[in-house]
Amino acid sequence: MESLETQRLILRSFRAEDGDDLHAYLSQEEVVRFEPYGVYDQAASKAEAERRATDHAFWAVCLKDSGRLIGNLYFQQQNPPQFQTWELGYVFNSNYQGKGYAAEACRELLAYGFGTLGIRRVTAHCDPDNHPSWRLLERLKLRREGHLLQTGYFKHDEQGNPGWHDTYAYGVLGSEWMSMNTRDDVNSRSL
Ligand SMILES: CC(C)(COP(=O)(O)OP(=O)(O)OC[C@H]1O[C@@H](n2cnc3c(N)ncnc32)[C@H](O)[C@@H]1OP(=O)(O)O)[C@@H](O)C(=O)NCCC(=O)NCCS
């Protein structure tokens, strides 16, 4: 897996020693609220960093100036492979949200996917209640293609009932995205 670079960030593979920075955000309740898992403790974060070091779907997003890991992207080819469709996901430390880092990192990864890998379509899914997530997707110029009702649940409510959630399905074709974003757009804008 190669590294990618933006104005402020390095995108690289995970390393076994990323456990502490990973723990810093996987231990934040507000960060895992819409994820299929709960908060991670120190030991689980260490194990997860070691696991991700061999899982190329996860990209570590680090500040260029300090090297600090501030979040991750998920970019995974879907089956069947000949459909050339990839799923995008993202999780950032709450101390580093609201600064345009997630958009900057995703934009670079999309440019890499569509431009260098030549992939055909990217999809992303989120809970309609997760406003920062779908606002990010719209900033990235993905299109909302569906509002799916009660698609599943990750957690139970206080009475022990499944907390059913809806899903917004987003997508964009490489041909569309490339015509909307020049290389200069990706390089020069953080929004
Ligand atoms: C989803 C998530 C990655 C979005 O992160 P984000 O920081 O809001 O997204 P962006 O990188 O696009 O940042 C945009 C914000 O940064 C602000 N900003 C500040 N400085 C900026 C700069 N230099 N350049 C660009 N934007 C900047 C923008 O104004 C915008 O603020 P606003 O949300 O108040 O309008 C983040 O909320 C997250 O990690 N959530 C927890 C995990 C999660 O739910 N993941 C998704 C599951 S589906």
PDB file of C-alpha atoms and ligand atoms in Angstrom:
ATOM      1  CA  MET A   1       0.000   0.000   0.000  1.00  0.00           C
ATOM      2  CA  GLU A   2       1.483   3.322  -0.961  1.00  0.00           C
ATOM      3  CA  SER A   3       1.288   6.575   1.004  1.00  0.00           C
ATOM      4  CA  LEU A   4      -0.673   9.590  -0.172  1.00  0.00           C
ATOM      5  CA  GLU A   5      -0.017  13.193   0.745  1.00  0.00           C
ATOM      6  CA  THR A   6      -2.201  16.293   0.884  1.00  0.00           C
ATOM      7  CA  GLN A   7      -1.496  19.849   1.943  1.00  0.00           C
ATOM      8  CA  ARG A   8      -1.789  18.963   5.667  1.00  0.00           C
ATOM      9  CA  LEU A   9      -1.980  15.175   5.844  1.00  0.00           C
ATOM     10  CA  ILE A  10      -0.275  11.862   5.165  1.00  0.00           C
ATOM     11  CA  LEU A  11      -2.426   8.826   4.378  1.00  0.00           C
ATOM     12  CA  ARG A  12      -0.562   5.597   5.046  1.00  0.00           C
ATOM     13  CA  SER A  13      -1.098   2.014   6.155  1.00  0.00           C
ATOM     14  CA  PHE A  14      -1.616   1.331   9.865  1.00  0.00           C
ATOM     15  CA  ARG A  15       1.319   0.288  12.023  1.00  0.00           C
ATOM     16  CA  ALA A  16       1.317  -1.942  15.081  1.00  0.00           C
ATOM     17  CA  GLU A  17       2.514   1.024  17.173  1.00  0.00           C
ATOM     18  CA  ASP A  18      -0.571   3.160  16.316  1.00  0.00           C
ATOM     19  CA  GLY A  19      -2.479   1.697  19.279  1.00  0.00           C
ATOM     20  CA  ASP A  20      -2.288   4.789  21.527  1.00  0.00           C
ATOM     21  CA  ASP A  21      -3.469   7.274  18.866  1.00  0.00           C
ATOM     22  CA  LEU A  22      -6.162   4.819  17.774  1.00  0.00           C
ATOM     23  CA  HIS A  23      -7.309   4.472  21.375  1.00  0.00           C
ATOM     24  CA  ALA A  24      -7.481   8.270  21.688  1.00  0.00           C
ATOM     25  CA  TYR A  25     -10.474   8.305  19.304  1.00  0.00           C
ATOM     26  CA  LEU A  26     -11.975   4.798  19.501  1.00  0.00           C
ATOM     27  CA  SER A  27     -12.453   5.495  23.222  1.00  0.00           C
ATOM     28  CA  GLN A  28     -14.618   8.571  22.471  1.00  0.00           C
ATOM     29  CA  GLU A  29     -18.370   7.853  22.865  1.00  0.00           C
ATOM     30  CA  GLU A  30     -19.335  10.525  20.337  1.00  0.00           C
ATOM     31  CA  VAL A  31     -16.993   9.016  17.726  1.00  0.00           C
ATOM     32  CA  VAL A  32     -18.362   5.453  17.928  1.00  0.00           C
ATOM     33  CA  ARG A  33     -22.028   6.507  18.297  1.00  0.00           C
ATOM     34  CA  PHE A  34     -22.941   5.487  14.731  1.00  0.00           C
ATOM     35  CA  GLU A  35     -20.451   2.635  14.428  1.00  0.00           C
ATOM     36  CA  PRO A  36     -21.337  -1.058  14.778  1.00  0.00           C
ATOM     37  CA  TYR A  37     -19.057  -1.297  17.836  1.00  0.00           C
ATOM     38  CA  GLY A  38     -18.746   0.342  21.244  1.00  0.00           C
ATOM     39  CA  VAL A  39     -15.776   2.210  22.750  1.00  0.00           C
ATOM     40  CA  TYR A  40     -12.417   0.435  22.694  1.00  0.00           C
ATOM     41  CA  ASP A  41     -10.146   0.141  25.717  1.00  0.00           C
ATOM     42  CA  GLN A  42      -6.352   0.422  25.509  1.00  0.00           C
ATOM     43  CA  ALA A  43      -5.732  -3.300  24.985  1.00  0.00           C
ATOM     44  CA  ALA A  44      -8.404  -3.655  22.296  1.00  0.00           C
ATOM     45  CA  SER A  45      -7.038  -0.565  20.494  1.00  0.00           C
ATOM     46  CA  LYS A  46      -3.533  -2.033  20.514  1.00  0.00           C
ATOM     47  CA  ALA A  47      -4.836  -5.298  19.061  1.00  0.00           C
ATOM     48  CA  GLU A  48      -6.908  -3.411  16.485  1.00  0.00           C
ATOM     49  CA  ALA A  49      -3.881  -1.354  15.343  1.00  0.00           C
ATOM     50  CA  GLU A  50      -1.943  -4.608  14.920  1.00  0.00           C
ATOM     51  CA  ARG A  51      -4.837  -6.126  12.947  1.00  0.00           C
ATOM     52  CA  ARG A  52      -5.218  -3.056  10.727  1.00  0.00           C
ATOM     53  CA  ALA A  53      -1.494  -3.124   9.948  1.00  0.00           C
ATOM     54  CA  THR A  54      -2.261  -6.101   7.698  1.00  0.00           C
ATOM     55  CA  ASP A  55      -5.702  -4.938   6.511  1.00  0.00           C
ATOM     56  CA  HIS A  56      -5.300  -2.693   3.484  1.00  0.00           C
ATOM     57  CA  ALA A  57      -8.898  -1.459   3.641  1.00  0.00           C
ATOM     58  CA  PHE A  58      -7.863   0.889   6.479  1.00  0.00           C
ATOM     59  CA  TRP A  59      -5.851   4.041   5.804  1.00  0.00           C
ATOM     60  CA  ALA A  60      -4.288   5.848   8.754  1.00  0.00           C
ATOM     61  CA  VAL A  61      -4.696   9.631   8.434  1.00  0.00           C
ATOM     62  CA  CYS A  62      -1.829  11.542  10.080  1.00  0.00           C
ATOM     63  CA  LEU A  63      -0.943  15.194  10.494  1.00  0.00           C
ATOM     64  CA  LYS A  64       1.971  16.031   8.268  1.00  0.00           C
ATOM     65  CA  ASP A  65       3.640  18.343  10.781  1.00  0.00           C
ATOM     66  CA  SER A  66       3.551  16.111  13.897  1.00  0.00           C
ATOM     67  CA  GLY A  67       2.910  12.635  12.448  1.00  0.00           C
ATOM     68  CA  ARG A  68      -0.005  12.191  14.866  1.00  0.00           C
ATOM     69  CA  LEU A  69      -2.685   9.718  13.767  1.00  0.00           C
ATOM     70  CA  ILE A  70      -5.995  11.640  13.873  1.00  0.00           C
ATOM     71  CA  GLY A  71      -8.405   9.282  12.146  1.00  0.00           C
ATOM     72  CA  ASN A  72      -8.842   6.655   9.513  1.00  0.00           C
ATOM     73  CA  LEU A  73     -10.463   6.026   6.190  1.00  0.00           C
ATOM     74  CA  TYR A  74     -11.927   2.735   5.066  1.00  0.00           C
ATOM     75  CA  PHE A  75     -11.816   1.973   1.360  1.00  0.00           C
ATOM     76  CA  GLN A  76     -12.775  -1.556   0.420  1.00  0.00           C
ATOM     77  CA  GLN A  77     -13.555  -3.201  -2.880  1.00  0.00           C
ATOM     78  CA  GLN A  78     -16.990  -4.822  -2.870  1.00  0.00           C
ATOM     79  CA  ASN A  79     -17.910  -8.181  -4.375  1.00  0.00           C
ATOM     80  CA  PRO A  80     -18.005  -9.232  -7.093  1.00  0.00           C
ATOM     81  CA  PRO A  81     -14.650  -7.658  -8.000  1.00  0.00           C
ATOM     82  CA  GLN A  82     -15.534  -7.216 -11.667  1.00  0.00           C
ATOM     83  CA  PHE A  83     -18.144  -4.595 -10.678  1.00  0.00           C
ATOM     84  CA  GLN A  84     -15.236  -2.375  -9.566  1.00  0.00           C
ATOM     85  CA  THR A  85     -17.243  -0.787  -6.756  1.00  0.00           C
ATOM     86  CA  TRP A  86     -15.589   0.407  -3.542  1.00  0.00           C
ATOM     87  CA  GLU A  87     -17.114   1.402  -0.221  1.00  0.00           C
ATOM     88  CA  LEU A  88     -15.840   4.532   1.549  1.00  0.00           C
ATOM     89  CA  GLY A  89     -15.918   5.088   5.312  1.00  0.00           C
ATOM     90  CA  TYR A  90     -14.224   7.433   7.804  1.00  0.00           C
ATOM     91  CA  VAL A  91     -13.746   7.911  11.543  1.00  0.00           C
ATOM     92  CA  PHE A  92     -11.913  10.900  13.037  1.00  0.00           C
ATOM     93  CA  ASN A  93     -10.813  11.884  16.542  1.00  0.00           C
ATOM     94  CA  SER A  94     -13.364  14.440  17.774  1.00  0.00           C
ATOM     95  CA  ASN A  95     -10.524  16.880  18.594  1.00  0.00           C
ATOM     96  CA  TYR A  96      -9.672  16.966  14.899  1.00  0.00           C
ATOM     97  CA  GLN A  97     -13.185  17.256  13.455  1.00  0.00           C
ATOM     98  CA  GLY A  98     -14.536  20.538  12.099  1.00  0.00           C
ATOM     99  CA  LYS A  99     -11.175  21.397  10.514  1.00  0.00           C
ATOM    100  CA  GLY A 100     -11.686  19.970   7.035  1.00  0.00           C
ATOM    101  CA  TYR A 101      -9.276  17.074   7.591  1.00  0.00           C
ATOM    102  CA  ALA A 102     -11.798  14.339   6.768  1.00  0.00           C
ATOM    103  CA  ALA A 103     -12.786  16.023   3.493  1.00  0.00           C
ATOM    104  CA  GLU A 104      -9.152  16.629   2.581  1.00  0.00           C
ATOM    105  CA  ALA A 105      -8.235  12.969   3.204  1.00  0.00           C
ATOM    106  CA  CYS A 106     -11.301  11.538   1.429  1.00  0.00           C
ATOM    107  CA  ARG A 107     -10.824  13.772  -1.575  1.00  0.00           C
ATOM    108  CA  GLU A 108      -7.254  12.542  -1.974  1.00  0.00           C
ATOM    109  CA  LEU A 109      -8.312   8.902  -1.652  1.00  0.00           C
ATOM    110  CA  LEU A 110     -11.105   9.344  -4.203  1.00  0.00           C
ATOM    111  CA  ALA A 111      -8.656  10.976  -6.619  1.00  0.00           C
ATOM    112  CA  TYR A 112      -6.313   8.014  -6.084  1.00  0.00           C
ATOM    113  CA  GLY A 113      -9.127   5.481  -6.533  1.00  0.00           C
ATOM    114  CA  PHE A 114     -10.672   7.006  -9.612  1.00  0.00           C
ATOM    115  CA  GLY A 115      -7.484   8.415 -11.127  1.00  0.00           C
ATOM    116  CA  THR A 116      -4.752   5.889 -10.319  1.00  0.00           C
ATOM    117  CA  LEU A 117      -6.668   2.653  -9.666  1.00  0.00           C
ATOM    118  CA  GLY A 118      -9.262   3.419 -12.345  1.00  0.00           C
ATOM    119  CA  ILE A 119     -12.177   2.205 -10.240  1.00  0.00           C
ATOM    120  CA  ARG A 120     -15.711   2.606 -11.576  1.00  0.00           C
ATOM    121  CA  ARG A 121     -18.006   3.460  -8.668  1.00  0.00           C
ATOM    122  CA  VAL A 122     -17.763   4.469  -5.004  1.00  0.00           C
ATOM    123  CA  THR A 123     -20.559   3.989  -2.498  1.00  0.00           C
ATOM    124  CA  ALA A 124     -21.011   5.113   1.094  1.00  0.00           C
ATOM    125  CA  HIS A 125     -23.747   4.561   3.667  1.00  0.00           C
ATOM    126  CA  CYS A 126     -24.711   6.421   6.811  1.00  0.00           C
ATOM    127  CA  ASP A 127     -27.474   6.961   9.320  1.00  0.00           C
ATOM    128  CA  PRO A 128     -29.636   9.996   8.403  1.00  0.00           C
ATOM    129  CA  ASP A 129     -29.145  11.185  12.012  1.00  0.00           C
ATOM    130  CA  ASN A 130     -25.391  11.357  11.383  1.00  0.00           C
ATOM    131  CA  HIS A 131     -25.447  14.837   9.856  1.00  0.00           C
ATOM    132  CA  PRO A 132     -21.639  15.362   9.800  1.00  0.00           C
ATOM    133  CA  SER A 133     -21.302  12.125   7.806  1.00  0.00           C
ATOM    134  CA  TRP A 134     -23.785  12.870   5.021  1.00  0.00           C
ATOM    135  CA  ARG A 135     -22.715  16.510   4.895  1.00  0.00           C
ATOM    136  CA  LEU A 136     -19.167  15.270   4.288  1.00  0.00           C
ATOM    137  CA  LEU A 137     -20.393  12.969   1.502  1.00  0.00           C
ATOM    138  CA  GLU A 138     -22.192  15.842  -0.189  1.00  0.00           C
ATOM    139  CA  ARG A 139     -19.073  18.025   0.141  1.00  0.00           C
ATOM    140  CA  LEU A 140     -17.237  15.213  -1.639  1.00  0.00           C
ATOM    141  CA  LYS A 141     -19.882  15.310  -4.411  1.00  0.00           C
ATOM    142  CA  LEU A 142     -21.364  11.897  -3.837  1.00  0.00           C
ATOM    143  CA  ARG A 143     -25.075  11.675  -4.692  1.00  0.00           C
ATOM    144  CA  ARG A 144     -27.779  10.547  -2.272  1.00  0.00           C
ATOM    145  CA  GLU A 145     -29.293   7.610  -4.163  1.00  0.00           C
ATOM    146  CA  GLY A 146     -31.683   6.260  -1.589  1.00  0.00           C
ATOM    147  CA  HIS A 147     -33.215   6.490   1.849  1.00  0.00           C
ATOM    148  CA  LEU A 148     -33.612   2.913   3.051  1.00  0.00           C
ATOM    149  CA  LEU A 149     -35.930   2.311   5.999  1.00  0.00           C
ATOM    150  CA  GLN A 150     -34.989   0.351   9.132  1.00  0.00           C
ATOM    151  CA  THR A 151     -32.089  -1.454   7.482  1.00  0.00           C
ATOM    152  CA  GLY A 152     -30.610  -2.765  10.705  1.00  0.00           C
ATOM    153  CA  TYR A 153     -29.475  -2.013  14.217  1.00  0.00           C
ATOM    154  CA  PHE A 154     -26.109  -1.868  15.933  1.00  0.00           C
ATOM    155  CA  LYS A 155     -27.198  -1.202  19.478  1.00  0.00           C
ATOM    156  CA  HIS A 156     -30.182  -1.686  21.792  1.00  0.00           C
ATOM    157  CA  ASP A 157     -32.140   1.049  23.536  1.00  0.00           C
ATOM    158  CA  GLU A 158     -32.487   1.307  27.306  1.00  0.00           C
ATOM    159  CA  GLN A 159     -35.412  -1.175  27.274  1.00  0.00           C
ATOM    160  CA  GLY A 160     -33.296  -3.709  25.366  1.00  0.00           C
ATOM    161  CA  ASN A 161     -35.148  -3.228  22.083  1.00  0.00           C
ATOM    162  CA  PRO A 162     -33.214  -3.064  18.788  1.00  0.00           C
ATOM    163  CA  GLY A 163     -32.399   0.527  17.874  1.00  0.00           C
ATOM    164  CA  TRP A 164     -33.473   0.251  14.239  1.00  0.00           C
ATOM    165  CA  HIS A 165     -31.856   2.794  11.992  1.00  0.00           C
ATOM    166  CA  ASP A 166     -32.476   4.010   8.447  1.00  0.00           C
ATOM    167  CA  THR A 167     -29.673   4.291   5.906  1.00  0.00           C
ATOM    168  CA  TYR A 168     -28.817   6.930   3.364  1.00  0.00           C
ATOM    169  CA  ALA A 169     -27.109   5.309   0.374  1.00  0.00           C
ATOM    170  CA  TYR A 170     -24.663   7.525  -1.499  1.00  0.00           C
ATOM    171  CA  GLY A 171     -22.762   6.852  -4.713  1.00  0.00           C
ATOM    172  CA  VAL A 172     -20.784   8.384  -7.530  1.00  0.00           C
ATOM    173  CA  LEU A 173     -19.282   7.060 -10.747  1.00  0.00           C
ATOM    174  CA  GLY A 174     -15.641   7.676 -11.544  1.00  0.00           C
ATOM    175  CA  SER A 175     -16.602   9.321 -14.826  1.00  0.00           C
ATOM    176  CA  GLU A 176     -18.836  11.808 -12.990  1.00  0.00           C
ATOM    177  CA  TRP A 177     -16.393  12.509 -10.180  1.00  0.00           C
ATOM    178  CA  MET A 178     -13.443  13.041 -12.507  1.00  0.00           C
ATOM    179  CA  SER A 179     -15.439  15.547 -14.561  1.00  0.00           C
ATOM    180  CA  MET A 180     -16.400  17.431 -11.362  1.00  0.00           C
ATOM    181  CA  ASN A 181     -12.891  17.469  -9.818  1.00  0.00           C
ATOM    182  CA  THR A 182      -9.681  18.349 -11.587  1.00  0.00           C
ATOM    183  CA  ARG A 183      -6.328  17.401 -10.033  1.00  0.00           C
ATOM    184  CA  ASP A 184      -5.882  21.098  -9.206  1.00  0.00           C
ATOM    185  CA  ASP A 185      -9.197  21.080  -7.283  1.00  0.00           C
ATOM    186  CA  VAL A 186      -7.995  18.164  -5.173  1.00  0.00           C
ATOM    187  CA  ASN A 187      -4.591  19.710  -4.537  1.00  0.00           C
ATOM    188  CA  SER A 188      -5.573  23.268  -3.836  1.00  0.00           C
ATOM    189  CA  ARG A 189      -8.797  23.093  -1.865  1.00  0.00           C
ATOM    190  CA  SER A 190      -9.359  21.730   1.571  1.00  0.00           C
ATOM    191  CA  LEU A 191     -13.125  22.325   1.295  1.00  0.00           C
TER     192      LEU A 191
HETATM  193  C1  LIG B   1     -18.078  12.094   9.764  1.00  0.00           C
HETATM  194  C2  LIG B   1     -16.838  12.889  10.159  1.00  0.00           C
HETATM  195  C3  LIG B   1     -15.586  12.214   9.611  1.00  0.00           C
HETATM  196  C4  LIG B   1     -16.963  14.311   9.560  1.00  0.00           C
HETATM  197  O1  LIG B   1     -15.849  15.087   9.995  1.00  0.00           O
HETATM  198  P1  LIG B   1     -15.795  16.687   9.781  1.00  0.00           P
HETATM  199  O2  LIG B   1     -14.585  17.168  10.437  1.00  0.00           O
HETATM  200  O3  LIG B   1     -17.116  17.276  10.191  1.00  0.00           O
HETATM  201  O4  LIG B   1     -15.720  16.814   8.196  1.00  0.00           O
HETATM  202  P2  LIG B   1     -14.851  17.783   7.263  1.00  0.00           P
HETATM  203  O5  LIG B   1     -13.442  17.343   7.216  1.00  0.00           O
HETATM  204  O6  LIG B   1     -15.577  17.861   5.976  1.00  0.00           O
HETATM  205  O7  LIG B   1     -14.868  19.185   8.022  1.00  0.00           O
HETATM  206  C5  LIG B   1     -15.868  20.118   7.719  1.00  0.00           C
HETATM  207  C6  LIG B   1     -15.955  21.146   8.809  1.00  0.00           C
HETATM  208  O8  LIG B   1     -14.649  21.705   9.050  1.00  0.00           O
HETATM  209  C7  LIG B   1     -14.721  23.139   8.969  1.00  0.00           C
HETATM  210  N1  LIG B   1     -13.377  23.670   8.627  1.00  0.00           N
HETATM  211  C8  LIG B   1     -12.605  24.367   9.491  1.00  0.00           C
HETATM  212  N2  LIG B   1     -11.418  24.640   8.921  1.00  0.00           N
HETATM  213  C9  LIG B   1     -11.441  24.111   7.664  1.00  0.00           C
HETATM  214  C10 LIG B   1     -10.493  24.097   6.603  1.00  0.00           C
HETATM  215  N3  LIG B   1      -9.292  24.638   6.712  1.00  0.00           N
HETATM  216  N4  LIG B   1     -10.848  23.469   5.457  1.00  0.00           N
HETATM  217  C11 LIG B   1     -12.054  22.900   5.353  1.00  0.00           C
HETATM  218  N5  LIG B   1     -12.998  22.900   6.345  1.00  0.00           N
HETATM  219  C12 LIG B   1     -12.682  23.493   7.494  1.00  0.00           C
HETATM  220  C13 LIG B   1     -15.829  23.353   7.966  1.00  0.00           C
HETATM  221  O9  LIG B   1     -16.357  24.645   8.048  1.00  0.00           O
HETATM  222  C14 LIG B   1     -16.835  22.306   8.417  1.00  0.00           C
HETATM  223  O10 LIG B   1     -17.455  22.754   9.608  1.00  0.00           O
HETATM  224  P3  LIG B   1     -19.032  22.533   9.880  1.00  0.00           P
HETATM  225  O11 LIG B   1     -19.238  21.040   9.994  1.00  0.00           O
HETATM  226  O12 LIG B   1     -19.259  23.246  11.156  1.00  0.00           O
HETATM  227  O13 LIG B   1     -19.758  23.089   8.697  1.00  0.00           O
HETATM  228  C15 LIG B   1     -16.728  13.019  11.708  1.00  0.00           C
HETATM  229  O14 LIG B   1     -17.882  13.651  12.191  1.00  0.00           O
HETATM  230  C16 LIG B   1     -16.549  11.682  12.433  1.00  0.00           C
HETATM  231  O15 LIG B   1     -15.451  11.126  12.474  1.00  0.00           O
HETATM  232  N6  LIG B   1     -17.636  11.191  13.082  1.00  0.00           N
HETATM  233  C17 LIG B   1     -17.528   9.989  13.914  1.00  0.00           C
HETATM  234  C18 LIG B   1     -17.408   8.721  13.112  1.00  0.00           C
HETATM  235  C19 LIG B   1     -18.567   8.553  12.165  1.00  0.00           C
HETATM  236  O16 LIG B   1     -19.733   8.751  12.526  1.00  0.00           O
HETATM  237  N7  LIG B   1     -18.229   8.124  10.937  1.00  0.00           N
HETATM  238  C20 LIG B   1     -19.215   7.914   9.893  1.00  0.00           C
HETATM  239  C21 LIG B   1     -19.987   6.699  10.064  1.00  0.00           C
HETATM  240  S1  LIG B   1     -21.148   6.529   8.680  1.00  0.00           S
END
